[in-house]
PDB file of C-alpha atoms and ligand atoms in Angstrom:
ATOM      1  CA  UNK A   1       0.000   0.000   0.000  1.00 46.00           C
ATOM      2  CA  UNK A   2       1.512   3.308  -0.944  1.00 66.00           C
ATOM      3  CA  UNK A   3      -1.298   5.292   0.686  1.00 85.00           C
ATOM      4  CA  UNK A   4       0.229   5.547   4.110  1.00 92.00           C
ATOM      5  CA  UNK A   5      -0.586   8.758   7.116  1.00 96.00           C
ATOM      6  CA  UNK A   6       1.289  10.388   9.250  1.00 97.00           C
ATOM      7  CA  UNK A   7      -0.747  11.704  12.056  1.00 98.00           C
ATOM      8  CA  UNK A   8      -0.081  13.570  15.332  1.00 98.00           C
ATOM      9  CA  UNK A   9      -1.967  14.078  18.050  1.00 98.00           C
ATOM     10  CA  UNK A  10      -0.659  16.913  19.996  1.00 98.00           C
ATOM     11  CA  UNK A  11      -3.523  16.689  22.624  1.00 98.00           C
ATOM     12  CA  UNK A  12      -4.104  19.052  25.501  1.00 98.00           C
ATOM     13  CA  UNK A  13      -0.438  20.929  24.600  1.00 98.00           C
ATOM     14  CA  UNK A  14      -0.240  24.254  22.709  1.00 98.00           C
ATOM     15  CA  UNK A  15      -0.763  27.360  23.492  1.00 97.00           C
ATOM     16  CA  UNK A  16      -1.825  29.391  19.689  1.00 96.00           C
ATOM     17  CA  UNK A  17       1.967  30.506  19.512  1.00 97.00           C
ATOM     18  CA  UNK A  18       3.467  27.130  20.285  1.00 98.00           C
ATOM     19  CA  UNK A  19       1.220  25.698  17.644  1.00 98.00           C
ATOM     20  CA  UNK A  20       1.733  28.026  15.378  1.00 98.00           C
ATOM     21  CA  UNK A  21       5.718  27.398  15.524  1.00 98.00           C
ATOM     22  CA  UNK A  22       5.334  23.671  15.232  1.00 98.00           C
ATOM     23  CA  UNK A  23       2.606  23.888  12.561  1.00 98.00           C
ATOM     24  CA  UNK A  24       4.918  25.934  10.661  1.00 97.00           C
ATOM     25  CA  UNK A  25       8.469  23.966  11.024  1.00 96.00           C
ATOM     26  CA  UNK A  26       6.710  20.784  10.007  1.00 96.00           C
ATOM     27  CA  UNK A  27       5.034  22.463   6.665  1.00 95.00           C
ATOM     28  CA  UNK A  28       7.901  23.835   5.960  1.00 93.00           C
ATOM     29  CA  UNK A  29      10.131  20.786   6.564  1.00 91.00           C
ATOM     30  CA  UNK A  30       8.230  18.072   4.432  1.00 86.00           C
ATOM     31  CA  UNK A  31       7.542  17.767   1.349  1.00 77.00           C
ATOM     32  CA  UNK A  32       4.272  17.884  -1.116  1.00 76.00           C
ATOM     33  CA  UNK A  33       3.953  13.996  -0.991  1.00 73.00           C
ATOM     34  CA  UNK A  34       2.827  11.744  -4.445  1.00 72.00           C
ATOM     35  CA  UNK A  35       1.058   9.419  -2.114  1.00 79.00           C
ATOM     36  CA  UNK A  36       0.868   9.514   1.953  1.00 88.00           C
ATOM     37  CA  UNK A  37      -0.699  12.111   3.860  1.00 94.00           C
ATOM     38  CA  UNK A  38       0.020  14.044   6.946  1.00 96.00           C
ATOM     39  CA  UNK A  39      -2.118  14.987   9.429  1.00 97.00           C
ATOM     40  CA  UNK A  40      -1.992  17.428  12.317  1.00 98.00           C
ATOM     41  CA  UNK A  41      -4.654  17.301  15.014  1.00 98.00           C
ATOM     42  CA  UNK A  42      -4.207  20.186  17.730  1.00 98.00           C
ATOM     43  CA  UNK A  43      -6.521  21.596  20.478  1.00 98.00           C
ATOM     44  CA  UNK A  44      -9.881  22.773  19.184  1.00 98.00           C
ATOM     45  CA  UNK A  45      -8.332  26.356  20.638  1.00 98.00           C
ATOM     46  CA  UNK A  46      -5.893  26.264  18.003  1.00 98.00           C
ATOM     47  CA  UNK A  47      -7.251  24.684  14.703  1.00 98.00           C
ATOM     48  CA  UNK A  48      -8.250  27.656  13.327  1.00 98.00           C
ATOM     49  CA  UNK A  49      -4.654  29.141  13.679  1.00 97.00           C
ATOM     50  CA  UNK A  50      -3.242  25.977  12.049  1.00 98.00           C
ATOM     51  CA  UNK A  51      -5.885  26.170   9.842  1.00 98.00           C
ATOM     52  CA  UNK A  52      -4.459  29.835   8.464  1.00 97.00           C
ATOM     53  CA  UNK A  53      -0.947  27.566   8.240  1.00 97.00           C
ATOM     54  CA  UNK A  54      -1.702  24.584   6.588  1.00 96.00           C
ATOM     55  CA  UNK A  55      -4.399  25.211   4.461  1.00 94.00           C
ATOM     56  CA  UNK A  56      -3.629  24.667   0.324  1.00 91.00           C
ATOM     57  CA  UNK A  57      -0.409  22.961   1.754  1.00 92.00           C
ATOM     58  CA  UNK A  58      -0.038  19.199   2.064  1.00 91.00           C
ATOM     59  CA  UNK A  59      -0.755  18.681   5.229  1.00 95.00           C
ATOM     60  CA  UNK A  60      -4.606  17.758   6.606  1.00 97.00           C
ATOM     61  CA  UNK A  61      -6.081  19.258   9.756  1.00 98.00           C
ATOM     62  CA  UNK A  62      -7.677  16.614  12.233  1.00 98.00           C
ATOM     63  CA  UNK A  63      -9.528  17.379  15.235  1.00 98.00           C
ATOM     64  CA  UNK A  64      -9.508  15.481  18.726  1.00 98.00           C
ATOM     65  CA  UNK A  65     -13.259  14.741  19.273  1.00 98.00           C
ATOM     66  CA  UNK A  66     -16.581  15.644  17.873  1.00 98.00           C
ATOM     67  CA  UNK A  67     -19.639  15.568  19.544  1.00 98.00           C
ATOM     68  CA  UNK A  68     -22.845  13.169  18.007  1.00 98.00           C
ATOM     69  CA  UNK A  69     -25.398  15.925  17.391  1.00 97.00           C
ATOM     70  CA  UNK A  70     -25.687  18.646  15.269  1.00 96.00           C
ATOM     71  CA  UNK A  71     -26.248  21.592  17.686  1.00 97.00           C
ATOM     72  CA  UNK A  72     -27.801  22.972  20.922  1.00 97.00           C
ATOM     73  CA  UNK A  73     -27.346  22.755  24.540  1.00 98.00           C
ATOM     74  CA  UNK A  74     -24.590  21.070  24.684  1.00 98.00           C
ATOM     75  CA  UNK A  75     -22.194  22.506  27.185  1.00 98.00           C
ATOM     76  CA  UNK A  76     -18.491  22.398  25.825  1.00 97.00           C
ATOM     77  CA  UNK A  77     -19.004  20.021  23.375  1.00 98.00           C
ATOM     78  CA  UNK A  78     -18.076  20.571  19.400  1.00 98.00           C
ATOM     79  CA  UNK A  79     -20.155  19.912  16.367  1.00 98.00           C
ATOM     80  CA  UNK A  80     -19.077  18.636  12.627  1.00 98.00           C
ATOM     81  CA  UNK A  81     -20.115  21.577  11.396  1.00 97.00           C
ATOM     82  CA  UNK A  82     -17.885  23.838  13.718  1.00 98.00           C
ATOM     83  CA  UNK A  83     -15.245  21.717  13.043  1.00 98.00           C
ATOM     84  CA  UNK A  84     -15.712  21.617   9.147  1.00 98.00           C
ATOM     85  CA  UNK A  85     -15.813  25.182   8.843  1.00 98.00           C
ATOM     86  CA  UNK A  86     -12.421  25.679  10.900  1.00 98.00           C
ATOM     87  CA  UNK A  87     -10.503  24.058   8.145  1.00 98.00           C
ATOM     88  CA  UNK A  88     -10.440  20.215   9.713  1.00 98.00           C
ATOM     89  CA  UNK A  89     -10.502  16.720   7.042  1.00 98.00           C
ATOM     90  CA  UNK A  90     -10.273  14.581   9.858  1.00 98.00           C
ATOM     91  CA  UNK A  91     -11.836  13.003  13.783  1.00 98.00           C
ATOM     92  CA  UNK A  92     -10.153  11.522  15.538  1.00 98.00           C
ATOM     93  CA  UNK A  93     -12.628   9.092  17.582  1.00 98.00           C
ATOM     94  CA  UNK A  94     -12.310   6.630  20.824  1.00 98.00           C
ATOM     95  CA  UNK A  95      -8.704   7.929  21.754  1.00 98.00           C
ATOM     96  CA  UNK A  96      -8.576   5.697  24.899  1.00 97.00           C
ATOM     97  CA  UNK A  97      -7.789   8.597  27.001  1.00 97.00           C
ATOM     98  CA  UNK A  98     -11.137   9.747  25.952  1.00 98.00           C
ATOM     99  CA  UNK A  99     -12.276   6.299  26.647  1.00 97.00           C
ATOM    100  CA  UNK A 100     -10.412   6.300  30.147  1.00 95.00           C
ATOM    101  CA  UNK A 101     -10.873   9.619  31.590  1.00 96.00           C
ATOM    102  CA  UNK A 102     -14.174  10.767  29.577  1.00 97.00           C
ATOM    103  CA  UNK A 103     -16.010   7.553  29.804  1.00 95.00           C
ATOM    104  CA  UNK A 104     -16.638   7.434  25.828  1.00 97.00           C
ATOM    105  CA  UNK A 105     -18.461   4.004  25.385  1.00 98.00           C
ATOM    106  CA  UNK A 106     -18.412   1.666  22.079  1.00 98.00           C
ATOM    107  CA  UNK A 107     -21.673   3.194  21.604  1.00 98.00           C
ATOM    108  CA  UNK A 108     -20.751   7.066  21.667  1.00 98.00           C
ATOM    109  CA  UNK A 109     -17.683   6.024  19.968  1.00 98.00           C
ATOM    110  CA  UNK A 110     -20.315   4.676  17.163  1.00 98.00           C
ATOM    111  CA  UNK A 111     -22.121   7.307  17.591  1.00 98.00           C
ATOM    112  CA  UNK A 112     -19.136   9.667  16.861  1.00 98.00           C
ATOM    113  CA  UNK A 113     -18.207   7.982  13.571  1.00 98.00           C
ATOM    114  CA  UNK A 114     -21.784   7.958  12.191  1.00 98.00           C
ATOM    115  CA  UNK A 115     -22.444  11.611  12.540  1.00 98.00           C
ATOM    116  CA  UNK A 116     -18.648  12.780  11.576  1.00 98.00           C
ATOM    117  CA  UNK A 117     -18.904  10.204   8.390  1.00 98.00           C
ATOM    118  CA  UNK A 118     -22.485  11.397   7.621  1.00 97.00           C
ATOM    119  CA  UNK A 119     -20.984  14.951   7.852  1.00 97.00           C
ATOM    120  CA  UNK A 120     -18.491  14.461   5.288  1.00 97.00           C
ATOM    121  CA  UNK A 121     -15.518  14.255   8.003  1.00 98.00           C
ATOM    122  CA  UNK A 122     -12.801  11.231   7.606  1.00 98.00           C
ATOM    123  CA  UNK A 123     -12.746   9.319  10.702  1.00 98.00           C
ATOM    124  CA  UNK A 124      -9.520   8.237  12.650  1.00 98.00           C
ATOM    125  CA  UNK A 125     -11.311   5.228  14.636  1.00 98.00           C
ATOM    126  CA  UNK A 126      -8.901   4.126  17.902  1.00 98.00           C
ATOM    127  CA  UNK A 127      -9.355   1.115  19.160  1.00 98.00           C
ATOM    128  CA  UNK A 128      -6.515  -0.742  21.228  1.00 97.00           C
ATOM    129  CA  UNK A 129      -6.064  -3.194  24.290  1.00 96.00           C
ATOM    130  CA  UNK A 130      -5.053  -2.442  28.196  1.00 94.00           C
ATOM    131  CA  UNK A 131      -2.114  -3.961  29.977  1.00 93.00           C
ATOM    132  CA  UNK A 132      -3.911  -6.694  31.634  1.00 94.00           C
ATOM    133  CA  UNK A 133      -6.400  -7.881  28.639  1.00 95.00           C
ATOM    134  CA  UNK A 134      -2.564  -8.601  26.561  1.00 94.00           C
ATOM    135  CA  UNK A 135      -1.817 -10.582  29.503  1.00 92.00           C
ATOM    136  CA  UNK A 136      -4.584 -12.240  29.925  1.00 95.00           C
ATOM    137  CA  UNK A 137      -4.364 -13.268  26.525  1.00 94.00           C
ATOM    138  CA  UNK A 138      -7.990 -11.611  25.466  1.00 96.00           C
ATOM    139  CA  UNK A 139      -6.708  -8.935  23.270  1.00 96.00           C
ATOM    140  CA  UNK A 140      -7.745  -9.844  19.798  1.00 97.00           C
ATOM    141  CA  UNK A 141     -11.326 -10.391  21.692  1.00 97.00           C
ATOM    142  CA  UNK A 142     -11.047  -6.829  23.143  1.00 97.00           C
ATOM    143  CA  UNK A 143      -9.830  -5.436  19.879  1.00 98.00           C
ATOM    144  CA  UNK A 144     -12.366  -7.155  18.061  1.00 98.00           C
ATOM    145  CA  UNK A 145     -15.113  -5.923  19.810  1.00 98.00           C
ATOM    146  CA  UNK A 146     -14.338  -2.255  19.756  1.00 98.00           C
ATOM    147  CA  UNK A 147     -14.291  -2.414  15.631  1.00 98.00           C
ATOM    148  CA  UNK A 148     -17.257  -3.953  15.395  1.00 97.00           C
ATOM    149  CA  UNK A 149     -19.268  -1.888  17.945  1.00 98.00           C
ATOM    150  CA  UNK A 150     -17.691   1.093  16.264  1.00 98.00           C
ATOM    151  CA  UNK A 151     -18.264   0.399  12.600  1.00 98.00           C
ATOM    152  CA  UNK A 152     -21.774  -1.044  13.468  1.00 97.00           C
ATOM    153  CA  UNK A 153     -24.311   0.708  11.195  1.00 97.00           C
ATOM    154  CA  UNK A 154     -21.485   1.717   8.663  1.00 97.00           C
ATOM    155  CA  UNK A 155     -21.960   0.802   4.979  1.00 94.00           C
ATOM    156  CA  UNK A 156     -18.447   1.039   3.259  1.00 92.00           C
ATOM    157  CA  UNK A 157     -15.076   1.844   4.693  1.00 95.00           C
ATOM    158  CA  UNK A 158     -14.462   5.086   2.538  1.00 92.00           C
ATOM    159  CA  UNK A 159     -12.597   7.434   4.741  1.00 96.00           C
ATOM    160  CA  UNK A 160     -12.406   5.514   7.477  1.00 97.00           C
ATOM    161  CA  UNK A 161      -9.090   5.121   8.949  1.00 98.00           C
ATOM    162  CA  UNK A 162      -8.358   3.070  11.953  1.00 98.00           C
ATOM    163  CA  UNK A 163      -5.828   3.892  14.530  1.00 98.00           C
ATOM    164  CA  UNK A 164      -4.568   0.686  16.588  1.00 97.00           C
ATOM    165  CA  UNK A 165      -3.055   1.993  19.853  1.00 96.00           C
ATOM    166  CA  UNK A 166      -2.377  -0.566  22.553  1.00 95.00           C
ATOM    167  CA  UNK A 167      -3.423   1.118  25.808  1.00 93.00           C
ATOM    168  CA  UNK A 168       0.276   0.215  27.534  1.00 90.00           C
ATOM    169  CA  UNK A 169       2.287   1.113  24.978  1.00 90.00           C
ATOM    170  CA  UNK A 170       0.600   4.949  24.957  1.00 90.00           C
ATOM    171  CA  UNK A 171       3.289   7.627  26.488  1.00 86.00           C
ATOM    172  CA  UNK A 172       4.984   4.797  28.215  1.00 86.00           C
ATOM    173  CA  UNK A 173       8.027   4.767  25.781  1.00 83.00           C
ATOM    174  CA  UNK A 174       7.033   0.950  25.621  1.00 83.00           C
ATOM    175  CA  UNK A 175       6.113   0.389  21.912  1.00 81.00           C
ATOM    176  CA  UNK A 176       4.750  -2.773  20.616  1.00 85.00           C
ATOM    177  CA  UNK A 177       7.288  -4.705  18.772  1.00 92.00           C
ATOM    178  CA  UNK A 178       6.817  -4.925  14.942  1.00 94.00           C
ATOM    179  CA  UNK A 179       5.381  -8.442  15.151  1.00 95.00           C
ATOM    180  CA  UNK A 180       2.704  -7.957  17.847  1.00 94.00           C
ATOM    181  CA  UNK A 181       1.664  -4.665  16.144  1.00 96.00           C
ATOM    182  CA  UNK A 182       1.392  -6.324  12.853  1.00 97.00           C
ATOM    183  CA  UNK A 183      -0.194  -9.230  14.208  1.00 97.00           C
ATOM    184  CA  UNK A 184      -3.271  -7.038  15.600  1.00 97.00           C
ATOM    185  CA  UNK A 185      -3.596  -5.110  12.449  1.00 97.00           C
ATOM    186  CA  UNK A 186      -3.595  -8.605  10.346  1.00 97.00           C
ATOM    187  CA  UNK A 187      -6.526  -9.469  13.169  1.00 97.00           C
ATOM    188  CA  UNK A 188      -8.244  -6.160  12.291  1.00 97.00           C
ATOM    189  CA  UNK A 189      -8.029  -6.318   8.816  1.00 97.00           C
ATOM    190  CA  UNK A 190      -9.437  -9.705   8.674  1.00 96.00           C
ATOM    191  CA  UNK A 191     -12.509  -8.827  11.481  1.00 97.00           C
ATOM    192  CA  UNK A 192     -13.301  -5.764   8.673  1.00 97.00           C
ATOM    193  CA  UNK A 193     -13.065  -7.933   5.967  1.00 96.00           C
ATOM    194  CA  UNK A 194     -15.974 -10.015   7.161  1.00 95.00           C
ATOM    195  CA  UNK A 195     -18.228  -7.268   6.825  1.00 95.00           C
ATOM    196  CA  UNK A 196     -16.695  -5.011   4.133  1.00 94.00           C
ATOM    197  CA  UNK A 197     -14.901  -7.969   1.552  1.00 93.00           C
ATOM    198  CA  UNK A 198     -12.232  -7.017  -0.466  1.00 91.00           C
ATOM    199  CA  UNK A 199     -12.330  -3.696  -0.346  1.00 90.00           C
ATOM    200  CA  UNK A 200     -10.429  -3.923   3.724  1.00 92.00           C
ATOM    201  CA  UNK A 201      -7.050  -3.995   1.452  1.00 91.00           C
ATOM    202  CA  UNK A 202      -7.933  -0.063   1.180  1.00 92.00           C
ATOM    203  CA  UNK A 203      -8.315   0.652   4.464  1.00 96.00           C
ATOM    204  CA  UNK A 204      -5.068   2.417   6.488  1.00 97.00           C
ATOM    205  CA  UNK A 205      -4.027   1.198   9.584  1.00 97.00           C
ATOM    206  CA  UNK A 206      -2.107   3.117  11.608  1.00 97.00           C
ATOM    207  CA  UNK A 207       0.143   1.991  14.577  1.00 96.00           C
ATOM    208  CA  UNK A 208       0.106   4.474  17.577  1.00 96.00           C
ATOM    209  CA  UNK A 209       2.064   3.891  20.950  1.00 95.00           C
ATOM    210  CA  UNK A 210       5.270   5.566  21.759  1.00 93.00           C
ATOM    211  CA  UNK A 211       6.185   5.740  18.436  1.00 95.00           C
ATOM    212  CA  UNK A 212       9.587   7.262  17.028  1.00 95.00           C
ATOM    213  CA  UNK A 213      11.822   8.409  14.418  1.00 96.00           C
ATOM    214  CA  UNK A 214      13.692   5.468  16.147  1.00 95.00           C
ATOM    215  CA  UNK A 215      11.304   2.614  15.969  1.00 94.00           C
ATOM    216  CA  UNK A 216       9.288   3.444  12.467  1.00 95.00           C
ATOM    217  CA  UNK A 217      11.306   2.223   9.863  1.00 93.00           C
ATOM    218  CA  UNK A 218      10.583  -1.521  11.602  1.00 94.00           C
ATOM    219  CA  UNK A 219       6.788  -0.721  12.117  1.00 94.00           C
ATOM    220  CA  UNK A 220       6.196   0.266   8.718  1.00 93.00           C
ATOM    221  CA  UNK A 221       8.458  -2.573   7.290  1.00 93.00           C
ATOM    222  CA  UNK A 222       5.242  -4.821   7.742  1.00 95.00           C
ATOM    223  CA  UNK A 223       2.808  -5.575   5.229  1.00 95.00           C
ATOM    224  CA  UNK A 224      -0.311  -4.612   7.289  1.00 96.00           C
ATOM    225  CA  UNK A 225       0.872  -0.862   8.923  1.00 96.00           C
ATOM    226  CA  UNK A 226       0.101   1.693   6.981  1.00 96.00           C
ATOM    227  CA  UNK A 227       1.277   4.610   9.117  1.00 96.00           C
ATOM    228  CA  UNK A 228       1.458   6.125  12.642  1.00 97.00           C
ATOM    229  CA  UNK A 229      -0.598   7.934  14.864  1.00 98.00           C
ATOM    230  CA  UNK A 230       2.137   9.789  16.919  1.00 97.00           C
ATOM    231  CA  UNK A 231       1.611  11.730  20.250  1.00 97.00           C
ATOM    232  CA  UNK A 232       4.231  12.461  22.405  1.00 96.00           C
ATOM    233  CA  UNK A 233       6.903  12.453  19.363  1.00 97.00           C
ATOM    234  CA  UNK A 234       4.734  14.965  17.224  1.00 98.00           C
ATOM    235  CA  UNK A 235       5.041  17.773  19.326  1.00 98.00           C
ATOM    236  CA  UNK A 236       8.858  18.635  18.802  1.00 97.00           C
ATOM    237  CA  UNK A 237       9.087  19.210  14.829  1.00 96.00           C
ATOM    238  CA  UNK A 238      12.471  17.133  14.761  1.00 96.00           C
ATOM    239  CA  UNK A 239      10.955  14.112  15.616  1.00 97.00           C
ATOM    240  CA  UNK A 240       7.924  14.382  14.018  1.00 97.00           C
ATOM    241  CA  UNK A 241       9.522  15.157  10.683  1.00 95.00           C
ATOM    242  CA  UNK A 242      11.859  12.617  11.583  1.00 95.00           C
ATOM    243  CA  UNK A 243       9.159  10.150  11.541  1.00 95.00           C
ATOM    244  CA  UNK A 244       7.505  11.768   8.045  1.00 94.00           C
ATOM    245  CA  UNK A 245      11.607  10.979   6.519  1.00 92.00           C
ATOM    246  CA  UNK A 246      11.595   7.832   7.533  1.00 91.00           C
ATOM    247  CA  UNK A 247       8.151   6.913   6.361  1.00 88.00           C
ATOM    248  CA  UNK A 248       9.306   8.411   2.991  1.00 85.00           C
ATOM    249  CA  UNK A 249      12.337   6.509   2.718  1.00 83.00           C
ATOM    250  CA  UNK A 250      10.805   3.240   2.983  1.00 67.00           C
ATOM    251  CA  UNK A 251       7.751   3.858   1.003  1.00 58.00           C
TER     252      UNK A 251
HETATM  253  P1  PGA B 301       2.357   8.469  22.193  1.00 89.43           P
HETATM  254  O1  PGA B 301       0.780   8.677  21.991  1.00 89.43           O
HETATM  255  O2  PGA B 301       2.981   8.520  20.840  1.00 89.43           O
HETATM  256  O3  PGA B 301       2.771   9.608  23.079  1.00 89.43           O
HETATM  257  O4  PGA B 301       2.536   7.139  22.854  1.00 89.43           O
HETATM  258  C1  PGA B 301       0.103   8.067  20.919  1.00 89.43           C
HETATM  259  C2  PGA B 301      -1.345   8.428  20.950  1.00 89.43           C
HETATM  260  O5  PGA B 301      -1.922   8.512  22.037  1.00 89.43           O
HETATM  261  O6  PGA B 301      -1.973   8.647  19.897  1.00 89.43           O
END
């Protein structure tokens, strides 16, 4: 697959000048790709400032969250709409710190993908097993679960992306090796292809968990990793372009 992503999730960091700077170095720093895509997903404070920075350049502007309705009373939360019209391509959806510390269910998490799909945004679906289910063995189970609770209701896999993101490996500086990573996106390749046929060759999976300009080239190496999602590493421009090289060199 040449149709590999880059993504980074700079999360709560950022203040509008920080993420201007960083939005700016990495622009600047990569080039107009033939095939792969990068993606930037700051703050909602800041995507219309990256926005201004990224826009008619190569480089696609993701947001964090979305919200499953279309507007109202709904303290804090952020529409499709709101963020369509600040510039973003991509959600991000079921980050399992959203999961963790927000409580996001498989069913908001399905909710989420319905209404950003049916809004016209591309979805970045996370899915991804703790600690304790890879020791006990029940990952694929886990794993399995959360992709088909997510995609339930979805017709075709067009601009979906799916991030897999084991829960340990997340910040820890413990990344998954290349084998266990590729064996979970073989797994999740094969539980879409039950529903969607053929057409799961298409799909991009993305590794995400602790991931480097160190460790990439061997994640990438294997047939069924189609790019990174990338937090802690995408918020220093050398390492995140560091990663975007790499990925470039072995495609
Ligand atoms: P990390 O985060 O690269 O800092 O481990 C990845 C993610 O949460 O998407």
């Amino acid at each position: 697959m040449t149709n590999w992503m880059v993504a980074g999730n700079w999360k709560m960091n950022t203040t509008s000048s920080e993420a201007i700077a960083l939005a700016q170095s990495v622009r600047d720093a990569t080039p107009r790709l033939s095939e792969g895509e990068i993606v930037l997903a700051p703050p909602f404070t800041v995507l219309s400032s990256v926005n201004e920075i990224v826009k008619g350049s190569h480089i696609k502007l993701a947001a964090q969250n979305i919200f499953y309705e279309d507007k109202g009373a709904y303290t804090g939360e952020i529409s499709p709409a709101m963020l369509k019209d600040v510039g973003c391509t991509y959600v991000i959806i079921g980050h399992s710190e959203r999961r963790k510390y927000f409580h996001e269910t498989d069913e908001t998490v399905n909710l989420k993908v319905k209404k950003g799909l049916g809004s016209g945004l591309k979805c970045i679906i996370c899915v991804g097993e703790t600690e304790e289910e890879r020791e006990k063995g029940v990952m694929e189970f886990v794993v399995g679960i959360q992709i088909k609770k997510a995609m339930s209701g979805i017709e075709a896999l067009d601009n979906v992306v799916i991030a897999y993101e084991p829960v340990w490996a997340i910040g820890t500086g413990k990344n998954a090796t290349s084998a266990e990573a590729e064996e979970m996106h073989h797994f999740i390749r094969n539980v879409l292809g039950e529903t969607y046929g053929d057409v799961v060759n298409k799909v991009r999976i993305l590794y995400g968990g602790s991931v480097t300009p160190e460790n990439i080239g061997e994640l990438i190496g294997m047939k069924n990793i189609n790019g990174a999602l990338v937090g802690g590493a995408s918020l220093k421009s050398e390492t995140f372009i560091g990663i975007i090289k790499r990925m470039t060199e072995k495609r």
